[in-house]
Short mmCIF file of C-alpha atoms in Angstrom, two decimals:
data_model
loop_
_atom_site.label_atom_id
_atom_site.label_comp_id
_atom_site.label_asym_id
_atom_site.label_seq_id
_atom_site.Cartn_x
_atom_site.Cartn_y
_atom_site.Cartn_z
CA UNK A 1 78.81 15.78 140.10
CA UNK A 2 78.38 18.98 142.05
CA UNK A 3 78.10 18.57 145.79
CA UNK A 4 75.07 19.82 147.63
CA UNK A 5 75.95 23.05 149.38
CA UNK A 6 72.91 24.25 151.23
CA UNK A 7 74.16 26.27 154.14
CA UNK A 8 70.73 27.17 155.42
CA UNK A 9 67.77 25.18 156.42
CA UNK A 10 64.83 26.18 154.29
CA UNK A 11 62.53 25.48 157.19
CA UNK A 12 64.02 27.97 159.63
CA UNK A 13 65.67 30.87 157.88
CA UNK A 14 65.57 34.64 158.12
CA UNK A 15 64.88 35.09 154.49
CA UNK A 16 61.44 33.55 154.06
CA UNK A 17 62.83 31.03 151.61
CA UNK A 18 60.84 28.17 153.10
CA UNK A 19 58.01 29.32 150.83
CA UNK A 20 60.01 27.75 148.01
CA UNK A 21 58.83 24.39 149.30
CA UNK A 22 55.31 25.32 148.18
CA UNK A 23 56.37 25.81 144.56
CA UNK A 24 54.61 23.44 142.16
CA UNK A 25 57.10 24.12 139.31
CA UNK A 26 54.38 25.31 136.94
CA UNK A 27 56.70 27.90 135.37
CA UNK A 28 54.20 30.76 135.45
CA UNK A 29 56.94 32.94 136.99
CA UNK A 30 59.46 32.22 134.24
CA UNK A 31 56.77 32.65 131.59
CA UNK A 32 55.80 36.04 133.05
CA UNK A 33 59.35 37.33 133.51
CA UNK A 34 60.27 40.06 130.99
CA UNK A 35 63.99 39.24 131.24
CA UNK A 36 63.90 35.44 131.69
CA UNK A 37 65.65 35.01 128.34
CA UNK A 38 68.69 36.87 129.69
CA UNK A 39 68.95 34.67 132.78
CA UNK A 40 71.14 31.62 133.45
CA UNK A 41 68.02 29.99 134.85
CA UNK A 42 64.45 31.27 135.02
CA UNK A 43 62.96 31.77 138.49
CA UNK A 44 61.25 28.36 138.37
CA UNK A 45 64.57 26.68 137.78
CA UNK A 46 66.26 28.69 140.55
CA UNK A 47 63.65 27.46 143.00
CA UNK A 48 64.18 23.93 141.78
CA UNK A 49 67.95 24.22 142.22
CA UNK A 50 67.54 25.46 145.78
CA UNK A 51 65.11 22.72 146.67
CA UNK A 52 67.45 20.12 145.27
CA UNK A 53 70.31 21.43 147.39
CA UNK A 54 72.19 23.56 144.87
CA UNK A 55 71.79 26.84 146.73
CA UNK A 56 75.21 28.14 145.79
CA UNK A 57 74.54 27.60 142.10
CA UNK A 58 71.36 29.65 142.50
CA UNK A 59 73.16 32.42 144.37
CA UNK A 60 75.96 32.86 141.86
CA UNK A 61 73.59 32.83 138.88
CA UNK A 62 72.84 36.08 137.08
CA UNK A 63 69.13 35.33 137.55
CA UNK A 64 68.74 36.99 140.90
CA UNK A 65 70.33 40.20 139.58
CA UNK A 66 68.42 40.30 136.30
CA UNK A 67 65.11 40.46 138.16
CA UNK A 68 63.72 43.90 137.35
CA UNK A 69 61.22 43.94 140.25
CA UNK A 70 58.10 44.13 138.10
CA UNK A 71 56.26 41.67 140.35
CA UNK A 72 54.56 39.95 137.41
CA UNK A 73 55.62 36.56 138.83
CA UNK A 74 54.36 37.41 142.32
CA UNK A 75 51.04 38.63 140.94
CA UNK A 76 50.47 35.46 138.94
CA UNK A 77 51.90 32.67 141.10
CA UNK A 78 49.06 30.17 141.67
CA UNK A 79 50.57 29.29 145.07
CA UNK A 80 50.85 33.00 145.96
CA UNK A 81 54.57 32.69 146.60
CA UNK A 82 56.14 36.18 146.82
CA UNK A 83 58.66 35.31 144.11
CA UNK A 84 60.12 38.81 143.74
CA UNK A 85 60.59 39.21 147.49
CA UNK A 86 62.38 35.85 147.60
CA UNK A 87 64.68 37.00 144.79
CA UNK A 88 65.51 40.00 146.98
CA UNK A 89 66.26 37.61 149.84
CA UNK A 90 68.58 35.63 147.59
CA UNK A 91 70.38 38.85 146.60
CA UNK A 92 71.05 39.69 150.22
CA UNK A 93 72.14 36.16 150.92
CA UNK A 94 74.52 36.25 147.94
CA UNK A 95 76.02 39.55 149.10
CA UNK A 96 76.42 38.31 152.66
CA UNK A 97 78.12 35.10 151.53
CA UNK A 98 80.35 36.88 149.03
CA UNK A 99 78.81 34.96 146.14
CA UNK A 100 78.33 37.79 143.67
CA UNK A 101 80.23 37.19 140.45
CA UNK A 102 82.33 40.17 139.37
CA UNK A 103 80.84 39.90 135.89
CA UNK A 104 77.36 40.80 137.11
CA UNK A 105 76.74 44.52 136.69
CA UNK A 106 73.52 45.31 138.56
CA UNK A 107 75.10 45.15 142.05
CA UNK A 108 77.52 47.88 140.95
CA UNK A 109 74.62 50.12 139.96
CA UNK A 110 72.80 49.31 143.19
CA UNK A 111 75.92 50.10 145.22
CA UNK A 112 76.37 53.46 143.51
CA UNK A 113 72.73 54.20 144.36
CA UNK A 114 72.91 52.89 147.92
CA UNK A 115 76.04 54.88 148.72
CA UNK A 116 74.35 58.12 147.71
CA UNK A 117 71.25 57.47 149.76
CA UNK A 118 73.35 56.73 152.84
CA UNK A 119 75.56 59.78 152.44
CA UNK A 120 73.08 62.41 151.41
CA UNK A 121 69.56 61.01 151.84
CA UNK A 122 68.67 61.79 148.21
CA UNK A 123 70.08 60.63 144.89
CA UNK A 124 70.72 62.17 141.48
CA UNK A 125 70.59 60.02 138.37
CA UNK A 126 73.60 61.82 136.91
CA UNK A 127 75.80 61.10 139.91
CA UNK A 128 74.76 57.45 139.98
CA UNK A 129 75.57 57.12 136.27
CA UNK A 130 78.93 58.79 136.88
CA UNK A 131 80.02 56.49 139.71
CA UNK A 132 78.67 53.40 137.96
CA UNK A 133 80.47 54.59 134.82
CA UNK A 134 83.86 54.62 136.57
CA UNK A 135 83.54 50.85 136.68
CA UNK A 136 81.66 50.37 133.42
CA UNK A 137 82.64 53.20 131.08
CA UNK A 138 81.41 51.16 128.11
CA UNK A 139 77.83 51.51 129.37
CA UNK A 140 77.99 55.20 130.13
CA UNK A 141 80.10 56.76 127.36
CA UNK A 142 77.58 55.87 124.62
CA UNK A 143 74.94 57.70 126.69
CA UNK A 144 76.80 61.03 126.48
CA UNK A 145 74.82 62.34 123.46
CA UNK A 146 71.60 61.51 125.31
CA UNK A 147 72.92 63.25 128.41
CA UNK A 148 73.56 66.40 126.38
CA UNK A 149 69.99 66.35 125.08
CA UNK A 150 68.74 65.96 128.64
CA UNK A 151 70.99 68.77 129.81
CA UNK A 152 69.59 71.04 127.11
CA UNK A 153 66.09 70.27 128.37
CA UNK A 154 67.08 70.94 132.00
CA UNK A 155 66.54 67.28 132.85
CA UNK A 156 69.86 66.78 134.62
CA UNK A 157 70.56 67.57 138.28
CA UNK A 158 74.01 67.16 139.75
CA UNK B 1 38.50 75.52 150.12
CA UNK B 2 40.18 72.80 148.05
CA UNK B 3 41.90 69.54 148.92
CA UNK B 4 45.34 69.42 150.53
CA UNK B 5 47.88 66.58 150.59
CA UNK B 6 51.34 65.82 151.84
CA UNK B 7 53.40 65.22 148.71
CA UNK B 8 56.52 63.07 148.47
CA UNK B 9 58.10 64.07 145.14
CA UNK B 10 60.93 61.50 145.10
CA UNK B 11 64.36 62.01 143.59
CA UNK B 12 63.30 61.86 139.92
CA UNK B 13 60.61 64.53 140.07
CA UNK B 14 62.91 67.47 139.29
CA UNK B 15 64.55 65.84 136.27
CA UNK B 16 61.32 64.35 134.96
CA UNK B 17 60.17 65.90 131.68
CA UNK B 18 57.74 68.55 132.85
CA UNK B 19 56.17 66.48 135.61
CA UNK B 20 56.46 69.19 138.25
CA UNK B 21 55.38 71.99 135.92
CA UNK B 22 52.29 70.18 134.69
CA UNK B 23 51.33 68.72 138.08
CA UNK B 24 51.47 72.19 139.61
CA UNK B 25 49.48 73.78 136.80
CA UNK B 26 46.76 71.13 136.93
CA UNK B 27 46.60 71.08 140.74
CA UNK B 28 46.13 74.87 140.74
CA UNK B 29 43.30 74.52 138.25
CA UNK B 30 41.49 71.83 140.26
CA UNK B 31 42.21 73.44 143.64
CA UNK B 32 44.48 70.74 145.01
CA UNK B 33 47.35 71.77 147.26
CA UNK B 34 50.43 69.54 147.26
CA UNK B 35 52.48 70.35 150.34
CA UNK B 36 56.00 68.96 149.97
CA UNK B 37 56.98 66.53 152.73
CA UNK B 38 59.73 68.44 154.61
CA UNK B 39 63.18 66.82 154.78
CA UNK B 40 62.12 63.83 152.70
CA UNK B 41 64.64 61.15 151.79
CA UNK B 42 65.02 58.79 148.85
CA UNK B 43 62.73 55.74 149.01
CA UNK B 44 65.69 53.47 148.27
CA UNK B 45 63.94 52.02 145.21
CA UNK B 46 64.94 48.50 144.25
CA UNK B 47 68.62 49.22 144.91
CA UNK B 48 68.65 49.62 148.68
CA UNK B 49 66.10 46.87 149.24
CA UNK B 50 68.27 44.52 147.15
CA UNK B 51 71.36 45.05 149.24
CA UNK B 52 70.02 45.61 152.74
CA UNK B 53 66.41 45.04 153.67
CA UNK B 54 66.74 46.76 157.05
CA UNK B 55 68.06 49.92 155.39
CA UNK B 56 65.18 49.90 152.87
CA UNK B 57 62.71 49.59 155.70
CA UNK B 58 64.43 52.41 157.55
CA UNK B 59 64.00 54.78 154.60
CA UNK B 60 60.28 54.02 154.39
CA UNK B 61 59.90 54.34 158.16
CA UNK B 62 61.60 57.72 158.15
CA UNK B 63 59.20 58.98 155.49
CA UNK B 64 56.25 57.70 157.49
CA UNK B 65 57.60 59.41 160.61
CA UNK B 66 58.07 62.69 158.72
CA UNK B 67 54.46 62.49 157.57
CA UNK B 68 53.40 61.79 161.15
CA UNK B 69 55.24 64.89 162.30
CA UNK B 70 53.04 66.88 159.90
CA UNK B 71 50.00 65.24 161.45
CA UNK B 72 49.22 63.14 158.38
CA UNK B 73 48.70 59.44 157.88
CA UNK B 74 48.68 59.81 154.14
CA UNK B 75 51.52 60.31 151.66
CA UNK B 76 50.87 61.15 148.01
CA UNK B 77 53.49 60.54 145.33
CA UNK B 78 53.73 60.57 141.56
CA UNK B 79 56.23 57.73 141.27
CA UNK B 80 55.41 54.02 141.12
CA UNK B 81 58.84 53.16 142.48
CA UNK B 82 58.49 55.39 145.55
CA UNK B 83 54.98 54.12 146.25
CA UNK B 84 56.04 50.51 145.90
CA UNK B 85 59.07 50.97 148.19
CA UNK B 86 56.96 52.72 150.82
CA UNK B 87 54.36 49.98 150.77
CA UNK B 88 57.02 47.30 150.95
CA UNK B 89 58.59 49.05 153.94
CA UNK B 90 55.22 49.33 155.64
CA UNK B 91 54.49 45.63 155.11
CA UNK B 92 57.84 44.54 156.52
CA UNK B 93 57.53 46.86 159.53
CA UNK B 94 54.17 45.36 160.39
CA UNK B 95 55.49 41.82 159.98
CA UNK B 96 58.71 42.19 161.91
CA UNK B 97 58.64 43.62 165.45
CA UNK B 98 62.43 43.52 165.68
CA UNK B 99 62.77 45.76 162.63
CA UNK B 100 60.14 48.09 164.03
CA UNK B 101 62.05 48.47 167.30
CA UNK B 102 65.36 49.00 165.47
CA UNK B 103 63.77 51.73 163.37
CA UNK B 104 62.22 53.48 166.37
CA UNK B 105 65.56 53.68 168.16
CA UNK B 106 67.14 55.19 165.06
CA UNK B 107 64.28 57.64 164.57
CA UNK B 108 64.68 58.91 168.10
CA UNK B 109 68.14 60.19 167.21
CA UNK B 110 66.47 62.48 164.69
CA UNK B 111 63.76 63.46 167.14
CA UNK B 112 61.23 61.52 165.10
CA UNK B 113 58.81 58.87 166.21
CA UNK B 114 56.67 56.20 164.67
CA UNK B 115 53.74 54.60 166.39
CA UNK B 116 53.08 51.01 165.21
CA UNK B 117 49.38 51.90 165.02
CA UNK B 118 50.17 54.84 162.73
CA UNK B 119 52.21 52.79 160.30
CA UNK B 120 49.27 50.40 160.08
CA UNK B 121 46.97 53.26 159.11
CA UNK B 122 49.44 54.95 156.76
CA UNK B 123 48.00 55.37 153.28
CA UNK B 124 50.32 55.71 150.31
CA UNK B 125 48.54 57.00 147.22
CA UNK B 126 49.41 57.92 143.68
CA UNK B 127 48.52 61.43 142.51
CA UNK B 128 46.42 59.74 139.82
CA UNK B 129 44.23 58.25 142.55
CA UNK B 130 43.70 61.73 143.98
CA UNK B 131 42.69 63.07 140.59
CA UNK B 132 40.19 60.30 139.84
CA UNK B 133 38.86 59.53 143.30
CA UNK B 134 39.02 62.79 145.28
CA UNK B 135 38.84 65.73 142.87
CA UNK B 136 35.22 66.62 142.07
CA UNK B 137 34.31 65.37 138.59
CA UNK B 138 33.09 68.76 137.37
CA UNK B 139 36.66 70.11 137.39
CA UNK B 140 37.63 67.67 134.66
CA UNK B 141 34.40 67.43 132.75
CA UNK B 142 33.81 71.08 131.87
CA UNK B 143 32.44 71.82 128.39
CA UNK B 144 35.33 73.02 126.29
CA UNK B 145 36.84 72.28 122.91
CA UNK B 146 38.92 69.11 123.21
CA UNK B 147 42.20 68.32 121.48
CA UNK B 148 41.80 65.40 119.10
CA UNK B 149 44.54 63.24 120.61
CA UNK B 150 44.06 59.51 120.89
CA UNK B 151 45.73 58.60 124.15
CA UNK B 152 47.18 55.21 125.12
CA UNK B 153 47.40 54.63 128.89
CA UNK B 154 50.60 53.04 130.20
CA UNK B 155 50.88 52.18 133.90
CA UNK B 156 54.20 50.40 134.02
CA UNK B 157 54.63 47.28 136.06
CA UNK B 158 54.50 48.50 139.64
CA UNK B 159 51.35 50.58 139.76
CA UNK B 160 49.15 48.03 141.45
CA UNK B 161 51.49 45.11 142.02
CA UNK B 162 51.90 42.73 143.64
CA UNK B 163 48.74 42.94 145.69
CA UNK B 164 46.29 44.68 143.40
CA UNK B 165 45.73 47.14 146.22
CA UNK B 166 44.95 50.18 144.08
CA UNK B 167 43.47 48.55 141.03
CA UNK B 168 43.52 45.22 139.18
CA UNK B 169 47.17 44.15 139.04
CA UNK B 170 47.04 42.95 135.42
CA UNK B 171 44.41 45.17 133.87
CA UNK B 172 44.02 48.40 135.83
CA UNK B 173 41.48 50.94 134.56
CA UNK B 174 42.20 54.08 136.60
CA UNK B 175 44.13 55.80 133.82
CA UNK B 176 41.49 54.88 131.23
CA UNK B 177 38.90 56.39 133.56
CA UNK B 178 40.94 59.55 133.87
CA UNK B 179 41.48 59.99 130.13
CA UNK B 180 37.74 59.51 129.60
CA UNK B 181 36.95 62.03 132.36
CA UNK B 182 39.01 64.54 130.39
CA UNK B 183 36.86 63.81 127.34
CA UNK B 184 39.77 62.40 125.34
CA UNK B 185 39.81 59.19 123.28
CA UNK B 186 41.35 56.14 124.96
CA UNK B 187 43.37 53.75 122.82
CA UNK B 188 43.11 50.15 123.97
CA UNK B 189 46.23 48.00 123.83
CA UNK B 190 47.80 45.13 125.74
CA UNK B 191 51.04 46.73 126.96
CA UNK B 192 49.61 48.74 129.87
CA UNK B 193 51.43 46.88 132.65
CA UNK B 194 54.37 45.49 130.67
CA UNK B 195 57.68 46.33 132.33
CA UNK B 196 59.79 49.18 130.85
CA UNK B 197 63.05 47.64 132.10
CA UNK B 198 63.50 50.19 134.89
CA UNK B 199 67.09 50.83 136.02
CA UNK B 200 68.39 47.91 133.97
CA UNK B 201 68.41 50.34 131.05
CA UNK B 202 71.89 51.54 132.03
CA UNK B 203 73.77 48.23 132.49
CA UNK B 204 71.62 46.23 130.05
CA UNK B 205 70.59 48.68 127.38
CA UNK B 206 70.14 46.12 124.59
CA UNK B 207 67.90 43.88 126.69
CA UNK B 208 65.77 46.80 127.83
CA UNK B 209 65.58 48.18 124.32
CA UNK B 210 63.78 44.96 123.29
CA UNK B 211 61.21 45.49 126.05
CA UNK B 212 60.63 49.12 125.12
CA UNK B 213 60.34 48.36 121.42
CA UNK B 214 57.69 45.74 122.16
CA UNK B 215 55.75 48.23 124.27
CA UNK B 216 55.92 51.03 121.69
CA UNK B 217 54.97 48.67 118.86
CA UNK B 218 52.06 47.28 120.88
CA UNK B 219 50.75 50.77 121.64
CA UNK B 220 51.11 51.92 118.03
CA UNK B 221 49.15 48.96 116.65
CA UNK B 222 45.95 50.78 117.52
CA UNK B 223 46.98 54.20 116.18
CA UNK B 224 47.69 56.10 119.38
CA UNK B 225 48.87 59.71 118.96
CA UNK B 226 50.60 59.60 122.30
CA UNK B 227 51.05 57.44 125.38
CA UNK B 228 50.56 58.71 128.89
CA UNK B 229 52.53 57.49 131.90
CA UNK B 230 52.46 57.84 135.67
CA UNK B 231 56.08 57.12 136.65
CA UNK B 232 59.32 59.03 135.92
CA UNK B 233 61.38 55.93 135.16
CA UNK B 234 58.78 54.65 132.68
CA UNK B 235 58.72 58.06 131.02
CA UNK B 236 62.49 58.18 130.79
CA UNK B 237 62.87 54.69 129.30
CA UNK B 238 59.99 54.98 126.85
CA UNK B 239 60.99 58.50 125.80
CA UNK B 240 64.76 58.04 125.50
CA UNK B 241 65.10 54.47 124.20
CA UNK B 242 62.92 55.09 121.12
CA UNK B 243 66.04 56.50 119.47
CA UNK B 244 67.48 52.94 119.47
CA UNK B 245 65.00 51.46 117.01
CA UNK B 246 63.13 52.41 113.94
CA UNK B 247 59.46 52.96 114.71
CA UNK B 248 57.37 56.10 114.16
CA UNK B 249 57.97 58.46 117.11
CA UNK B 250 55.47 58.15 119.96
CA UNK B 251 55.37 61.08 122.42
CA UNK B 252 55.34 59.92 126.06
CA UNK B 253 53.52 62.41 128.29
CA UNK B 254 52.82 62.42 131.99
CA UNK B 255 49.13 62.09 132.87
CA UNK B 256 49.39 65.57 134.33
CA UNK B 257 50.48 66.94 130.92
CA UNK B 258 47.59 65.16 129.22
CA UNK B 259 45.27 66.60 131.87
CA UNK B 260 46.58 70.09 131.15
CA UNK B 261 46.02 69.65 127.41
CA UNK B 262 42.55 68.23 127.98
CA UNK B 263 41.61 71.11 130.25
CA UNK B 264 42.93 73.71 127.84
CA UNK B 265 45.63 75.04 130.18
CA UNK B 266 48.36 77.13 128.52
CA UNK B 267 50.66 74.68 126.72
CA UNK B 268 53.68 76.65 127.95
CA UNK B 269 52.80 75.74 131.55
CA UNK B 270 53.07 71.99 130.98
CA UNK B 271 56.80 71.51 130.41
CA UNK B 272 56.24 69.78 127.07
CA UNK B 273 59.46 71.28 125.69
CA UNK B 274 61.36 68.86 127.93
CA UNK B 275 60.19 65.76 126.06
CA UNK B 276 62.76 64.01 123.87
CA UNK B 277 60.10 62.75 121.45
CA UNK B 278 58.21 65.99 120.82
CA UNK B 279 54.45 66.37 120.73
CA UNK B 280 53.90 67.81 117.27
CA UNK B 281 50.79 69.94 117.84
CA UNK B 282 52.12 71.48 121.03
#
């Protein structure tokens, strides 16, 4: 049996997660999510895990990184819980607590993006793909023919 | 004298398939001036906000302060991601006085300032809103021979979400209105606000390919000749990922390119040669 590992109080936290207590577990969020089928748990289940004390399990899940920020869940939630924003909160909490599994790829893309914004104020898709590709060549090498087509159409900026 | 706006192009505008070319051609024709926001920075998109909320808010605040320096409380953009990030930043700044103070200290170092009252009044609008709501109707509705394209509108997920501030968040109609204003046929379908997969297309190509295939199939059910989009990432995913599956090719044009075609502007001025899925008649 897994021990309960909540390290925050859901009542007084910086992340707005207390809204999770309002969830009625209807599953509208998971049903609306375009990538729910790729997730370890849908958003409904993540909320349930957190409420039941399994925060760490929620934070290490791939769920919070598969969220594509389409806000379909937030738009449709009958309790008007800002589901997407809470997923963002969970991401930051996971990063802060060092609970991001190395297998999860999105944080690597986000970091490549973030680094560029901080260093030069603007980003280029090509540079992000390059730096992400150093870590995940298998994702980027197959995109080389596409990149050449884009280059030919002057759709690449370095 | 025409209309003039402060324009935040965002990082994807230059590499977008003919977005700049067509937006400039159409704006010239309808007497709209887009003045580029000087020294603009990236909005941070979902990436920065995912890793560090304060940094995401800072990026939005800096853009607002730059607009303020130009004497404007309105920023126009052509990217759903930029607009969404700016609005998110604005919301958080208004909610959190601590963040607001932090941002103001940092702005001072760049000789910029942001009045809390100004951020409250800041309007962030899509170029499509300008076209439909501000530009006099007669510019679009002139009598002229019309191309026979049947056009499917595609908003992407973020256009009016989560708050439905611009339009209905599930079933917006602004793009339908615009296509009709141009005198072109609108194709109805149910994929208008389905998500294109956004930046997940690089790490999770197979998963995103499923989303894009569903969208393209849904649009083609009702015999569209082309789809029109309002966001560079949507255009890129819908245009480039079609090569992964076997459906008839569907050209994905920016609304500004469709506007140019509808208005009879020279095809060469619309950047259509940059599309991956070509528009046959162009």
